[in-house]
XYZ file of C-alpha atoms in Angstrom:
393
model
C -17.910 -29.424 27.154
C -14.649 -31.397 27.139
C -13.138 -29.066 29.754
C -16.045 -29.706 32.118
C -15.668 -33.462 31.656
C -11.931 -33.301 32.294
C -12.547 -31.253 35.453
C -14.843 -33.950 36.772
C -12.319 -36.621 35.890
C -9.479 -34.904 37.737
C -11.675 -34.326 40.737
C -12.528 -38.026 40.936
C -9.027 -39.404 40.392
C -6.633 -40.264 43.161
C -3.014 -39.301 42.868
C 0.125 -41.152 43.745
C 2.919 -43.227 42.364
C 2.736 -46.512 40.570
C -0.666 -47.527 39.265
C -2.632 -44.606 40.724
C -2.597 -42.315 37.666
C -4.927 -39.510 36.671
C -7.635 -40.952 34.440
C -10.071 -39.676 31.857
C -13.483 -41.339 31.593
C -14.895 -41.485 28.058
C -18.309 -39.910 27.657
C -20.385 -38.915 24.666
C -20.329 -35.120 24.333
C -20.580 -32.434 21.685
C -17.241 -31.743 19.987
C -16.319 -28.242 18.894
C -12.995 -27.390 17.295
C -12.674 -23.667 18.065
C -9.916 -21.183 17.330
C -9.580 -18.076 19.486
C -8.103 -15.090 17.632
C -8.305 -11.319 17.735
C -9.490 -8.957 15.033
C -10.751 -5.453 14.270
C -14.063 -4.157 13.004
C -13.986 -2.355 9.697
C -16.599 -0.870 7.440
C -17.506 -2.944 4.394
C -17.618 0.248 2.368
C -15.052 2.909 3.192
C -12.839 5.531 1.612
C -9.134 5.254 2.376
C -7.237 8.547 2.230
C -3.586 7.878 1.596
C -0.248 9.612 1.622
C 0.366 10.798 -1.969
C 2.499 8.681 -4.282
C 6.052 9.976 -4.259
C 5.767 11.511 -0.787
C 7.792 10.545 2.275
C 7.372 12.930 5.188
C 6.082 13.490 8.694
C 2.512 14.072 9.869
C 2.149 17.680 11.017
C -1.592 17.510 11.685
C -4.017 14.593 11.995
C -7.728 14.703 12.770
C -8.742 13.221 16.102
C -9.930 9.634 15.887
C -13.699 9.288 15.509
C -14.350 12.926 14.497
C -17.439 13.768 12.444
C -16.232 15.981 9.599
C -17.679 17.982 6.716
C -16.679 17.740 3.079
C -13.519 19.781 2.520
C -12.351 19.688 6.138
C -8.612 19.169 6.610
C -7.958 15.649 7.878
C -4.178 15.414 7.641
C -1.221 17.632 6.780
C 2.058 15.973 5.736
C 5.350 17.846 5.567
C 7.823 16.604 2.953
C 10.862 18.915 2.739
C 12.136 17.102 -0.334
C 8.963 17.839 -2.329
C 9.058 21.503 -1.284
C 12.705 21.775 -2.376
C 11.877 20.148 -5.707
C 9.055 22.637 -6.226
C 11.400 25.567 -5.503
C 13.994 24.140 -7.903
C 11.455 23.713 -10.707
C 10.112 27.214 -10.093
C 13.635 28.682 -10.328
C 14.303 26.627 -13.453
C 11.102 27.930 -15.065
C 11.959 31.533 -14.193
C 15.413 31.058 -15.761
C 13.769 29.672 -18.915
C 11.535 32.739 -19.158
C 14.646 34.934 -18.804
C 16.457 32.910 -21.494
C 13.489 33.318 -23.819
C 13.422 37.090 -23.417
C 17.201 37.319 -23.899
C 17.048 35.135 -27.014
C 14.218 37.213 -28.481
C 16.142 40.432 -27.774
C 19.315 39.067 -29.397
C 17.261 37.858 -32.366
C 15.717 41.285 -32.880
C 19.144 42.922 -32.689
C 20.847 40.506 -35.108
C 17.996 40.701 -37.606
C 17.981 44.503 -37.384
C 21.739 44.594 -38.088
C 21.391 42.308 -41.128
C 18.410 44.258 -42.453
C 20.431 47.465 -42.072
C 23.301 45.937 -44.027
C 20.882 44.910 -46.774
C 19.501 48.475 -46.955
C 23.022 49.914 -47.104
C 23.888 47.515 -49.915
C 20.681 48.444 -51.780
C 21.554 52.107 -51.494
C 25.040 51.496 -52.827
C 23.599 49.494 -55.728
C 21.161 52.283 -56.583
C 23.981 54.838 -56.530
C 26.059 52.614 -58.810
C 23.085 52.334 -61.170
C 22.753 56.078 -61.412
C 26.315 56.173 -62.783
C 25.552 53.592 -65.461
C 25.102 56.350 -68.139
C 28.690 57.302 -67.544
C 29.757 53.861 -68.699
C 29.371 55.066 -72.303
C 32.118 57.636 -71.845
C 34.539 55.529 -69.818
C 37.508 53.718 -71.163
C 37.054 49.969 -71.590
C 39.117 49.328 -68.477
C 37.217 51.766 -66.272
C 33.944 50.504 -67.709
C 34.900 46.927 -66.775
C 35.838 47.981 -63.236
C 32.494 49.747 -62.839
C 30.591 46.707 -64.091
C 32.482 44.412 -61.669
C 31.649 46.764 -58.782
C 27.952 46.564 -59.643
C 28.126 42.748 -59.881
C 29.949 42.661 -56.534
C 27.162 44.754 -54.926
C 24.521 42.380 -56.331
C 26.409 39.348 -54.981
C 26.794 40.990 -51.584
C 23.050 41.723 -51.477
C 22.171 38.130 -52.350
C 24.526 36.847 -49.634
C 23.115 39.253 -47.023
C 19.555 38.270 -47.982
C 20.324 34.559 -47.580
C 22.131 35.231 -44.316
C 19.127 37.201 -43.041
C 16.687 34.430 -43.998
C 18.913 31.757 -42.426
C 19.360 33.778 -39.257
C 15.590 34.184 -38.920
C 15.141 30.400 -39.196
C 17.902 29.706 -36.648
C 16.647 32.265 -34.170
C 13.052 31.014 -34.549
C 14.251 27.450 -33.867
C 16.094 28.633 -30.746
C 12.973 30.409 -29.540
C 10.772 27.340 -30.164
C 13.261 25.159 -28.295
C 13.134 27.430 -25.266
C 9.325 27.677 -25.506
C 9.114 23.869 -25.582
C 11.407 23.710 -22.555
C 9.195 26.250 -20.782
C 6.092 24.186 -21.584
C 7.708 21.050 -20.156
C 8.831 22.861 -17.012
C 5.397 24.436 -16.568
C 3.807 20.971 -16.689
C 6.399 19.610 -14.266
C 5.919 22.572 -11.941
C 2.141 22.137 -12.095
C 2.533 18.445 -11.247
C 4.816 19.344 -8.355
C 2.341 21.995 -7.180
C -0.490 19.446 -7.201
C 1.723 17.016 -5.267
C 2.357 19.724 -2.656
C -1.366 20.473 -2.478
C -2.121 16.751 -2.034
C -0.002 16.769 1.127
C -3.031 18.481 2.655
C -5.613 15.682 2.774
C -9.223 16.881 2.881
C -12.489 15.060 3.505
C -14.143 14.030 0.206
C -17.562 13.852 1.914
C -19.384 14.380 5.193
C -18.881 11.516 7.627
C -16.829 9.835 10.315
C -13.024 10.126 10.156
C -10.992 7.249 11.604
C -7.223 7.238 11.955
C -5.865 4.324 9.940
C -3.717 1.596 11.482
C 0.018 1.986 10.944
C 0.334 -1.712 10.101
C -2.466 -4.050 8.950
C -1.960 -6.490 11.839
C -1.632 -3.825 14.555
C -4.196 -1.786 16.486
C -1.729 1.140 16.654
C -2.922 4.120 14.623
C -1.031 7.039 13.072
C -0.122 10.002 15.271
C 1.278 13.494 14.739
C 5.037 13.290 14.168
C 4.978 9.816 12.591
C 6.837 9.239 9.361
C 4.473 8.263 6.544
C 5.215 7.401 2.926
C 3.557 6.973 -0.454
C 0.405 4.907 -0.607
C -0.039 4.406 3.143
C -3.617 5.004 4.324
C -3.648 7.622 7.079
C -7.391 8.225 7.466
C -10.450 6.169 6.539
C -14.043 7.335 6.229
C -16.266 4.289 6.706
C -19.844 3.623 5.781
C -21.026 2.550 9.210
C -24.240 0.748 8.197
C -22.359 -2.404 7.163
C -19.386 -3.890 9.036
C -16.881 -6.724 8.695
C -14.056 -8.096 10.830
C -10.417 -8.323 9.799
C -8.281 -10.995 11.452
C -4.495 -11.232 11.128
C -3.673 -14.860 11.862
C -0.308 -16.554 12.201
C 0.423 -19.196 9.603
C -0.274 -22.185 11.893
C -3.736 -20.811 12.690
C -4.394 -19.579 9.153
C -3.879 -23.057 7.684
C -6.773 -24.416 9.751
C -9.317 -21.774 8.714
C -11.629 -22.246 5.735
C -14.085 -19.963 3.957
C -17.544 -20.564 5.407
C -16.438 -21.310 8.987
C -18.823 -19.806 11.554
C -17.520 -17.052 13.841
C -18.824 -15.632 17.101
C -17.672 -12.171 18.173
C -17.393 -10.512 21.576
C -16.056 -7.047 22.374
C -14.060 -5.898 25.397
C -15.285 -2.329 24.856
C -18.910 -3.507 24.581
C -19.356 -6.327 27.153
C -23.100 -6.604 26.507
C -22.761 -6.929 22.751
C -22.274 -10.063 20.655
C -22.249 -10.695 16.935
C -22.106 -13.620 14.522
C -20.796 -14.164 11.022
C -18.718 -16.359 8.728
C -15.247 -16.421 7.199
C -15.586 -14.844 3.753
C -12.046 -14.341 2.445
C -8.531 -15.721 2.990
C -5.586 -13.721 1.701
C -3.128 -15.980 -0.182
C -0.119 -13.817 0.691
C 1.412 -13.417 4.135
C 2.858 -10.220 5.571
C 5.983 -10.060 7.730
C 5.187 -8.527 11.110
C 8.496 -6.653 11.330
C 11.398 -5.900 9.000
C 13.686 -8.917 8.781
C 11.278 -11.184 10.661
C 10.388 -14.590 9.274
C 7.056 -14.639 11.127
C 4.160 -13.981 8.757
C 0.545 -13.121 9.353
C -2.300 -13.673 6.904
C -5.316 -11.450 6.492
C -8.636 -13.205 7.087
C -11.919 -11.417 6.414
C -15.183 -12.317 8.134
C -18.731 -11.050 7.754
C -20.980 -9.644 10.460
C -24.358 -11.209 9.659
C -26.200 -10.512 12.933
C -25.486 -8.545 16.089
C -27.129 -7.333 19.272
C -26.040 -3.688 19.045
C -24.531 -1.542 16.237
C -20.741 -1.511 15.918
C -18.233 1.252 15.311
C -15.196 0.819 13.049
C -11.881 0.100 14.741
C -13.208 -1.958 17.651
C -11.031 -4.770 18.975
C -12.843 -8.098 18.539
C -12.470 -11.474 20.245
C -13.254 -14.081 17.584
C -14.298 -17.701 18.188
C -13.937 -19.524 14.871
C -15.846 -22.842 14.787
C -13.868 -25.140 12.519
C -15.780 -28.374 13.110
C -18.799 -29.513 15.144
C -19.948 -33.034 16.013
C -23.127 -33.166 18.091
C -22.724 -36.524 19.905
C -19.410 -38.359 19.941
C -16.561 -39.717 22.059
C -13.922 -37.075 22.697
C -10.563 -37.533 24.431
C -7.768 -35.083 25.252
C -5.102 -35.278 22.555
C -2.488 -35.425 25.323
C -3.741 -38.962 26.111
C -2.735 -40.241 22.666
C 0.764 -41.637 22.066
C 2.576 -42.777 18.954
C 3.819 -46.362 18.872
C 4.978 -48.085 15.666
C 3.057 -45.532 13.556
C -0.111 -46.227 15.540
C -2.167 -44.026 17.833
C -2.410 -45.737 21.190
C -3.976 -45.007 24.578
C -3.636 -46.741 27.926
C -6.949 -48.163 29.194
C -7.356 -48.995 32.884
C -7.786 -52.720 33.622
C -8.000 -53.109 37.379
C -4.638 -51.994 38.734
C -2.942 -52.361 35.351
C -3.236 -50.588 32.009
C -3.813 -52.023 28.559
C -2.083 -50.442 25.579
C -4.724 -50.172 22.898
C -4.748 -48.779 19.366
C -7.384 -46.117 18.691
C -8.744 -44.655 15.475
C -9.216 -40.895 15.426
C -11.446 -39.094 12.927
C -10.588 -35.543 13.985
C -7.470 -34.381 15.814
C -6.721 -30.936 17.170
C -3.949 -29.771 19.510
C -6.422 -29.939 22.438
C -8.800 -32.807 21.746
C -9.564 -35.645 19.357
C -12.701 -37.449 18.193
C -12.574 -41.233 18.628
C -13.707 -43.334 15.673
C -12.893 -46.696 17.242
C -10.717 -48.659 19.676
C -12.256 -47.543 22.969
C -15.831 -47.219 24.195
C -18.003 -45.041 26.392
C -17.324 -45.461 30.120
C -13.770 -46.742 29.727
C -10.977 -44.906 31.503
C -7.676 -43.909 29.931
C -4.584 -42.403 31.495
C -3.604 -38.801 31.006
C 0.076 -39.748 31.198
C 1.852 -42.892 30.051
C 2.185 -45.563 32.792
C 5.484 -47.170 33.671
C 6.195 -50.294 31.637
C 5.772 -52.494 34.707
C 2.142 -51.397 35.022
C 1.276 -52.139 31.367
C -0.344 -55.520 30.616
């Protein structure tokens, strides 16, 4: 409404130097403070399919945008050479552990067999010495003592061999358990790595519509084959298309003016005959940098779609008119007409061929227009640019 009034004012004003300045005639009109921003449609309920945690690779295959898919269909294939190399390394490590276990068991069997053989040999020698015990009665005291010491020596040797055999069994069993524990750990790690490799092939969890995800939240650019993608990044979404919302990525100066509950009107370049209406429902408290190293931040704003003329698809570009404030009948002036003087808002009101500097009170001020609360009245004319001092009363 203000634009139409200003057009009429400019059309009626003469131009020239001195006192002939472009004027704005105050009229009572409806005031609307409207922000124009862009957004994207998105399903209220959707499943985001992401690059697996720990992965950093390139997209080898990606389903075409807007494809209807069946549960289990392949949606995306990611190649991560590093994960494949890690899997091969863990597989080789596990195979080496199996080989170590078999070698340890073989050595254990051989060492135990040798000790058991020594024990049997010692037992045989002891039995032979025992058979000669009857001869002790006919031996001289010295020979008898030697024979007795030999039998004691055989008994001591047997006890030592028995202890050594028992100790060796314990040691070898501990070595085997250690390797078995290592194998168990490597099997779990290999299984985890195998599952990670399998998760690089992303499949549809249900029947539905597959949409390529946006590379960055504030961008309309979607993922493509050959792009580098990393852990946690959504590559495909499967929306529930019966309920939609609009995501807006606003710069900080715009974001600060938006409040939850503000009304929004939507139009769509791809659907010229469609319109929709809703309200701001959520303001993200954290800003995102648009590019690495940039100080410019954008803030995510979420808006509902409460009514619409025709059904919407996810991923549509949306032109959003956010209505911040509305006053039905009031005096509105272009903000460019207002000047600062001694901490006051002043305008220059036409008085014949001169202009009166007058303080005005403003209740609402936007970069484009302001609502007048007092100081000037309907029908008065104010300048759009400041007059020369010689033309001011």
